Amino acid sequence: MHAVVAQVPVEGRRERKKRELRSRIYRQAQGLFLTQGFEATTVEQIAAAADIAPATFFNHFQSKHALLGEMTTEVFDHLQELIAQYLLRPGSAQDRLASFAERAARDASAARGVARDLVFELMRTRGRPGETPPYLERIFAPIAKTLRAGQRNGEVRTDLDADFLAEMVLGALNAPFLNWMNDPDYPLEQRLRQAAVFIGEAIRPMTARPRRAAR
């Protein structure tokens, strides 16, 4: 018997040009968002950078905010890469969480022009009632997995459930972003690094903590 080979539709010239133009608009908008900020960027500027008429922009995107919504998809993909690179690698739970927080701080600093708007857009992306928002759910499971491994290895306290600890860790990492949303001058990178140190101490087994001198 001959194997049946599925026929892959061939992309036509018109479809290819449309896809390429849409990608060009998206990349030009992304660059402008990063350099001058989301709010300061206009559709007219995006169109000029992409060498198109403003009306052509609306043939591909409903609005400037639609572009931001699509960028959150890239953020989700990048988040998965960071999780694999930092949370799911070998090492102590403390080191992995600290490395993850450090990288998040660097990325937020590098994308400062659009990062706050992306975080806001992510926070608007909600799951069903009673469920954890998708962007937090992506991080929660690997953090809980990291903490369970740490408990088995004696690196993480066992008097509290790993899922509860993961909620607290996630809250400590999320709090600086929430504060930054309300105050553009909030020292996000510094607070994330401090949060990582705080988390490392909070999840450490009680017997492994240095004794404080009595007063």
XYZ file of C-alpha atoms in Angstrom:
215
model
C 0.000 0.000 0.000
C 1.154 3.508 -0.770
C 1.285 6.015 2.067
C -1.090 8.910 1.717
C 0.835 12.178 1.707
C -1.087 15.173 2.980
C -1.080 18.054 0.538
C 0.179 21.278 2.100
C -1.582 24.300 0.590
C 0.834 26.424 -1.417
C 0.859 30.062 -0.356
C -0.024 32.306 -3.248
C 1.922 35.415 -4.208
C -0.835 37.719 -3.000
C -1.115 35.969 0.375
C 2.651 36.028 0.796
C 2.885 39.755 0.103
C 0.028 40.432 2.512
C 1.730 38.392 5.231
C 5.082 40.097 4.621
C 3.507 43.560 4.773
C 1.681 42.730 7.977
C 4.930 41.486 9.493
C 6.728 44.675 8.429
C 4.085 46.865 10.038
C 4.268 44.808 13.220
C 8.069 44.985 13.456
C 8.195 48.705 12.768
C 5.552 49.313 15.430
C 7.429 47.143 17.879
C 10.615 49.140 17.321
C 8.809 52.452 17.841
C 7.103 51.178 20.994
C 10.471 50.144 22.413
C 12.269 53.392 21.605
C 9.648 56.051 22.300
C 6.915 54.265 24.235
C 3.480 52.957 23.355
C 1.444 56.059 24.203
C 3.813 58.401 22.348
C 3.652 56.335 19.153
C 0.913 57.146 16.649
C -0.556 55.100 13.822
C 0.768 57.750 11.421
C 4.307 57.193 12.700
C 3.967 53.438 12.351
C 2.658 53.813 8.813
C 5.514 56.149 7.879
C 8.102 53.753 9.309
C 6.546 50.873 7.354
C 6.340 53.065 4.210
C 2.576 52.683 3.851
C -0.476 54.921 4.028
C -2.276 55.057 7.402
C -5.347 53.538 5.752
C -3.261 50.489 4.812
C -2.403 50.018 8.483
C -6.080 49.511 9.286
C -6.333 46.853 6.589
C -4.082 44.706 8.785
C -4.732 45.860 12.362
C -7.871 47.256 13.939
C -5.946 49.650 16.157
C -2.650 50.372 17.826
C -3.850 48.365 20.830
C -4.370 45.339 18.596
C -0.616 45.376 17.959
C 0.031 45.434 21.691
C -2.273 42.456 22.121
C -0.254 40.481 19.587
C 2.977 41.404 21.350
C 1.701 39.670 24.477
C 1.812 36.409 22.512
C 5.547 36.936 22.037
C 5.838 37.697 25.749
C 4.158 34.374 26.555
C 6.592 32.555 24.250
C 9.555 34.377 25.795
C 8.252 33.517 29.245
C 8.287 29.845 28.328
C 11.909 30.180 27.216
C 12.881 31.842 30.506
C 11.099 29.153 32.492
C 12.997 26.423 30.649
C 16.274 28.306 30.933
C 16.106 29.330 34.583
C 13.409 27.468 36.514
C 13.729 24.018 34.974
C 17.526 23.836 34.921
C 19.685 22.038 37.511
C 20.579 23.928 40.679
C 19.107 24.880 44.008
C 15.597 26.304 44.174
C 16.997 29.548 45.590
C 19.496 29.971 42.749
C 16.947 29.181 40.062
C 14.372 31.626 41.407
C 17.010 34.331 41.883
C 18.267 33.859 38.300
C 14.708 34.031 36.960
C 14.012 37.275 38.860
C 17.322 38.760 37.713
C 16.553 38.012 34.061
C 13.033 39.432 34.401
C 14.574 42.618 35.810
C 17.012 42.900 32.890
C 14.315 42.281 30.297
C 11.987 44.870 31.826
C 14.820 47.400 31.831
C 15.754 46.682 28.194
C 12.133 47.041 27.028
C 11.259 49.941 29.301
C 9.546 51.896 26.505
C 6.788 49.327 26.131
C 7.183 46.969 29.085
C 4.666 48.702 31.365
C 2.018 48.646 28.654
C 2.712 44.971 27.966
C 2.429 44.103 31.653
C -0.869 45.973 31.808
C -2.106 44.090 28.737
C -1.058 40.788 30.303
C -2.931 41.621 33.483
C -6.049 42.299 31.415
C -5.773 38.792 29.941
C -7.940 36.892 32.385
C -8.989 33.278 32.475
C -12.384 31.998 33.534
C -13.858 33.170 36.890
C -11.989 31.659 39.814
C -8.964 30.710 37.707
C -5.457 32.147 37.841
C -4.788 34.669 35.030
C -2.977 32.904 32.147
C 0.283 34.839 32.488
C 0.528 33.861 36.167
C -0.536 30.264 35.541
C 2.379 29.870 33.130
C 4.799 30.660 35.950
C 2.966 29.046 38.864
C 3.309 25.407 37.756
C 7.103 25.479 37.171
C 7.675 27.425 40.399
C 5.685 24.805 42.327
C 7.670 22.072 40.574
C 10.943 23.791 41.502
C 9.856 24.078 45.129
C 8.784 20.414 45.345
C 12.185 19.354 44.033
C 13.781 21.652 46.608
C 11.724 20.074 49.378
C 12.870 16.606 48.331
C 16.468 17.793 48.312
C 16.188 19.453 51.716
C 16.691 22.961 50.257
C 13.143 24.203 50.793
C 11.060 24.214 53.964
C 8.566 21.375 54.261
C 6.324 22.790 56.974
C 4.287 24.474 54.226
C 2.810 22.952 51.079
C 4.721 23.590 47.834
C 1.636 25.032 46.145
C 1.153 27.536 48.963
C 4.824 28.488 48.801
C 4.511 28.914 45.030
C 1.601 31.322 45.539
C 3.689 33.376 47.969
C 6.721 33.351 45.677
C 4.600 34.419 42.727
C 3.045 37.172 44.818
C 6.467 38.462 45.859
C 7.618 38.539 42.221
C 4.383 40.098 40.969
C 4.151 42.845 43.590
C 7.004 44.968 42.145
C 5.302 44.911 38.738
C 2.000 46.032 40.273
C 3.735 48.903 42.064
C 5.538 49.846 38.854
C 2.192 49.983 37.030
C 1.057 52.719 39.420
C 4.377 54.569 39.626
C 6.647 54.856 36.556
C 9.530 55.915 38.828
C 9.245 52.817 41.007
C 12.672 51.055 41.094
C 11.445 47.840 39.457
C 14.799 46.206 38.767
C 16.092 46.885 42.278
C 12.907 45.603 43.919
C 12.872 42.407 41.844
C 16.414 41.637 42.939
C 15.511 42.370 46.557
C 12.429 40.182 46.184
C 14.641 37.308 45.014
C 16.771 37.608 48.165
C 13.649 37.769 50.325
C 12.193 34.693 48.616
C 15.419 32.757 49.089
C 15.296 33.354 52.828
C 11.562 32.757 53.126
C 11.650 29.301 51.521
C 14.803 28.136 53.288
C 14.315 25.334 55.880
C 14.032 26.713 59.403
C 16.997 24.639 60.571
C 19.192 26.151 57.812
C 18.596 29.739 58.837
C 21.296 31.566 60.779
C 20.415 32.220 64.370
C 19.968 35.843 65.316
C 21.787 37.102 68.360
C 19.542 37.591 71.356
C 18.993 41.184 72.397
